Amino acid sequence: MSTIHERATERAGTAPSAATTGAPAGIDPRGPQLAAALTAVVLAAVLLLAPHPAGIALLGVQTVLFAIGAVAGVQRTPHAWLFRTLVRPRLAPPTELEDPAPPRFAQAVGLAFALVGLVALLAGATVLGQVAVGFALAAALLNAVFAFCLGCEVYLLVSRLLAGARRTSTTESARA
């Protein structure tokens, strides 16, 4: 049985091969799911603590973690190290690996919501900050509990739309 990310990536035709990227063929899908669970705990604590400085500091830390995942890739985050070191050795090998691009995009989406929340809380717009953090928390819980990565699905939708637009423009160019 394939993961949600695998099936959607196959539908979109966006999975890069190891030969084209020089990177490993994929990541263990249970790693981002563990990261989502840890992220959900942090974001829930932020909602409970904000606008107290401890809540804002926690959100700052989570924002940095999202930035690492978005810039360096999910396989280079502290969560991934924790998974590789403590969790994965105790599990059976994954039945499938997934393309790291959709989870990386999801980290960028999480970063955007965390940044909005952080700036809002720092500016005293507590409700806006809590709403932004709440959206990030909802997405993290979907991944942690149901293995449904909302950001990954958005990535795949955008990939399909862009691929369709490219095909349309190529077809129109060929007609001219």
Short mmCIF file of C-alpha atoms in Angstrom, two decimals:
data_model
loop_
_atom_site.label_atom_id
_atom_site.label_comp_id
_atom_site.label_asym_id
_atom_site.label_seq_id
_atom_site.Cartn_x
_atom_site.Cartn_y
_atom_site.Cartn_z
CA MET A 1 0.00 0.00 0.00
CA SER A 2 1.46 3.34 -0.97
CA THR A 3 1.44 6.47 1.13
CA ILE A 4 -0.73 9.46 0.34
CA HIS A 5 2.37 11.36 -0.73
CA GLU A 6 3.50 8.52 -3.04
CA ARG A 7 0.12 8.13 -4.72
CA ALA A 8 -0.31 11.84 -5.22
CA THR A 9 3.25 12.25 -6.47
CA GLU A 10 2.71 9.47 -8.98
CA ARG A 11 -0.53 11.13 -10.17
CA ALA A 12 1.25 14.43 -10.63
CA GLY A 13 4.24 12.80 -12.30
CA THR A 14 6.60 14.88 -10.17
CA ALA A 15 8.70 12.26 -8.41
CA PRO A 16 12.34 12.89 -9.30
CA SER A 17 14.55 9.86 -9.67
CA ALA A 18 17.77 9.40 -7.75
CA ALA A 19 19.62 9.56 -11.07
CA THR A 20 18.30 13.03 -11.89
CA THR A 21 18.67 14.60 -8.44
CA GLY A 22 21.79 12.90 -7.11
CA ALA A 23 19.85 12.49 -3.87
CA PRO A 24 18.44 9.34 -2.31
CA ALA A 25 15.33 8.09 -4.08
CA GLY A 26 13.09 9.11 -1.20
CA ILE A 27 12.45 9.45 2.49
CA ASP A 28 10.73 7.24 5.02
CA PRO A 29 7.17 8.66 5.21
CA ARG A 30 7.02 7.94 8.93
CA GLY A 31 9.69 10.58 9.60
CA PRO A 32 7.59 13.59 8.52
CA GLN A 33 4.65 12.08 10.38
CA LEU A 34 6.70 12.01 13.61
CA ALA A 35 7.85 15.58 12.91
CA ALA A 36 4.21 16.60 12.46
CA ALA A 37 3.32 15.07 15.83
CA LEU A 38 6.13 16.94 17.57
CA THR A 39 5.18 20.13 15.72
CA ALA A 40 1.56 19.72 16.83
CA VAL A 41 2.65 19.50 20.47
CA VAL A 42 4.75 22.67 20.12
CA LEU A 43 1.99 24.58 18.32
CA ALA A 44 -0.62 23.50 20.88
CA ALA A 45 1.67 24.80 23.62
CA VAL A 46 2.04 28.08 21.70
CA LEU A 47 -1.75 28.45 21.58
CA LEU A 48 -1.99 27.78 25.31
CA LEU A 49 0.83 30.16 26.24
CA ALA A 50 0.52 33.05 23.75
CA PRO A 51 0.79 35.99 24.06
CA HIS A 52 3.11 35.20 26.97
CA PRO A 53 6.80 35.50 25.98
CA ALA A 54 7.26 31.74 26.48
CA GLY A 55 4.64 31.07 23.80
CA ILE A 56 6.25 33.56 21.45
CA ALA A 57 9.68 31.99 22.06
CA LEU A 58 8.29 28.51 21.32
CA LEU A 59 6.79 29.82 18.10
CA GLY A 60 10.15 31.35 17.23
CA VAL A 61 11.83 27.97 17.68
CA GLN A 62 9.17 26.26 15.57
CA THR A 63 9.59 28.91 12.89
CA VAL A 64 13.31 28.13 12.73
CA LEU A 65 12.55 24.40 12.46
CA PHE A 66 10.12 25.07 9.60
CA ALA A 67 12.79 27.21 7.89
CA ILE A 68 15.35 24.41 8.13
CA GLY A 69 12.87 21.96 6.59
CA ALA A 70 11.93 24.37 3.83
CA VAL A 71 15.47 25.43 2.93
CA ALA A 72 17.61 22.35 3.63
CA GLY A 73 14.93 19.68 3.21
CA VAL A 74 12.95 17.63 5.70
CA GLN A 75 15.69 15.00 5.87
CA ARG A 76 18.05 17.59 7.44
CA THR A 77 15.86 18.79 10.30
CA PRO A 78 16.41 17.96 13.97
CA HIS A 79 13.17 15.96 13.80
CA ALA A 80 14.64 13.81 11.03
CA TRP A 81 17.79 13.23 13.07
CA LEU A 82 15.64 12.18 16.03
CA PHE A 83 13.66 9.82 13.80
CA ARG A 84 16.77 8.31 12.16
CA THR A 85 18.61 7.92 15.46
CA LEU A 86 15.96 6.85 17.96
CA VAL A 87 12.84 5.69 16.14
CA ARG A 88 13.66 4.15 12.75
CA PRO A 89 16.16 1.57 14.13
CA ARG A 90 13.29 0.10 16.15
CA LEU A 91 10.92 -0.15 13.19
CA ALA A 92 10.73 -2.47 10.22
CA PRO A 93 12.08 -0.94 7.02
CA PRO A 94 9.50 1.17 5.20
CA THR A 95 7.58 -0.59 2.46
CA GLU A 96 8.01 2.47 0.24
CA LEU A 97 9.90 5.72 0.19
CA GLU A 98 8.35 9.06 -0.77
CA ASP A 99 9.51 12.04 -2.75
CA PRO A 100 10.89 14.65 -0.31
CA ALA A 101 9.70 17.62 -2.41
CA PRO A 102 6.05 17.70 -1.23
CA PRO A 103 6.97 17.54 2.51
CA ARG A 104 9.59 20.22 1.89
CA PHE A 105 6.93 22.46 0.35
CA ALA A 106 4.68 21.69 3.32
CA GLN A 107 7.47 22.96 5.59
CA ALA A 108 7.51 26.20 3.58
CA VAL A 109 3.76 26.55 4.06
CA GLY A 110 4.18 25.91 7.78
CA LEU A 111 6.94 28.53 7.81
CA ALA A 112 4.60 31.08 6.22
CA PHE A 113 1.90 30.47 8.84
CA ALA A 114 4.43 30.47 11.67
CA LEU A 115 5.93 33.75 10.44
CA VAL A 116 2.50 35.37 10.24
CA GLY A 117 1.75 34.11 13.75
CA LEU A 118 5.09 35.24 15.11
CA VAL A 119 4.92 38.73 13.61
CA ALA A 120 1.30 39.11 14.72
CA LEU A 121 2.05 38.05 18.29
CA LEU A 122 5.08 40.33 18.45
CA ALA A 123 2.95 43.21 17.13
CA GLY A 124 0.23 42.58 19.71
CA ALA A 125 -2.30 41.17 17.23
CA THR A 126 -2.97 38.14 19.42
CA VAL A 127 -6.09 36.90 17.61
CA LEU A 128 -4.39 36.97 14.20
CA GLY A 129 -1.35 35.20 15.65
CA GLN A 130 -3.47 32.51 17.25
CA VAL A 131 -5.48 31.97 14.07
CA ALA A 132 -2.29 31.53 12.02
CA VAL A 133 -0.87 29.12 14.59
CA GLY A 134 -4.23 27.31 14.68
CA PHE A 135 -4.12 26.71 10.93
CA ALA A 136 -0.58 25.33 11.20
CA LEU A 137 -1.67 23.15 14.12
CA ALA A 138 -4.63 21.77 12.15
CA ALA A 139 -2.34 20.83 9.25
CA ALA A 140 0.20 19.23 11.60
CA LEU A 141 -2.53 17.20 13.30
CA LEU A 142 -3.87 15.97 9.95
CA ASN A 143 -0.42 14.63 9.11
CA ALA A 144 0.35 13.28 12.58
CA VAL A 145 -2.96 11.50 13.11
CA PHE A 146 -4.15 10.59 9.61
CA ALA A 147 -0.92 10.68 7.55
CA PHE A 148 -2.60 13.32 5.39
CA CYS A 149 -0.14 16.07 4.52
CA LEU A 150 -2.19 19.09 3.52
CA GLY A 151 0.84 21.07 2.30
CA CYS A 152 1.93 18.07 0.22
CA GLU A 153 -1.47 17.93 -1.43
CA VAL A 154 -1.26 21.65 -2.24
CA TYR A 155 2.20 21.05 -3.74
CA LEU A 156 0.84 18.31 -5.95
CA LEU A 157 -2.15 20.39 -7.02
CA VAL A 158 0.11 23.30 -7.97
CA SER A 159 2.46 20.91 -9.80
CA ARG A 160 -0.44 19.52 -11.84
CA LEU A 161 -1.72 23.01 -12.63
CA LEU A 162 1.73 24.18 -13.72
CA ALA A 163 2.29 21.04 -15.80
CA GLY A 164 -1.08 21.60 -17.49
CA ALA A 165 -0.21 25.23 -18.19
CA ARG A 166 3.14 24.19 -19.69
CA ARG A 167 1.45 21.59 -21.90
CA THR A 168 -1.09 24.18 -23.05
CA SER A 169 1.58 26.75 -23.89
CA THR A 170 3.68 24.11 -25.70
CA THR A 171 0.65 23.01 -27.72
CA GLU A 172 -0.18 26.62 -28.62
CA SER A 173 3.46 27.25 -29.61
CA ALA A 174 3.42 24.20 -31.87
CA ARG A 175 0.28 25.44 -33.62
CA ALA A 176 1.79 28.85 -34.37
#
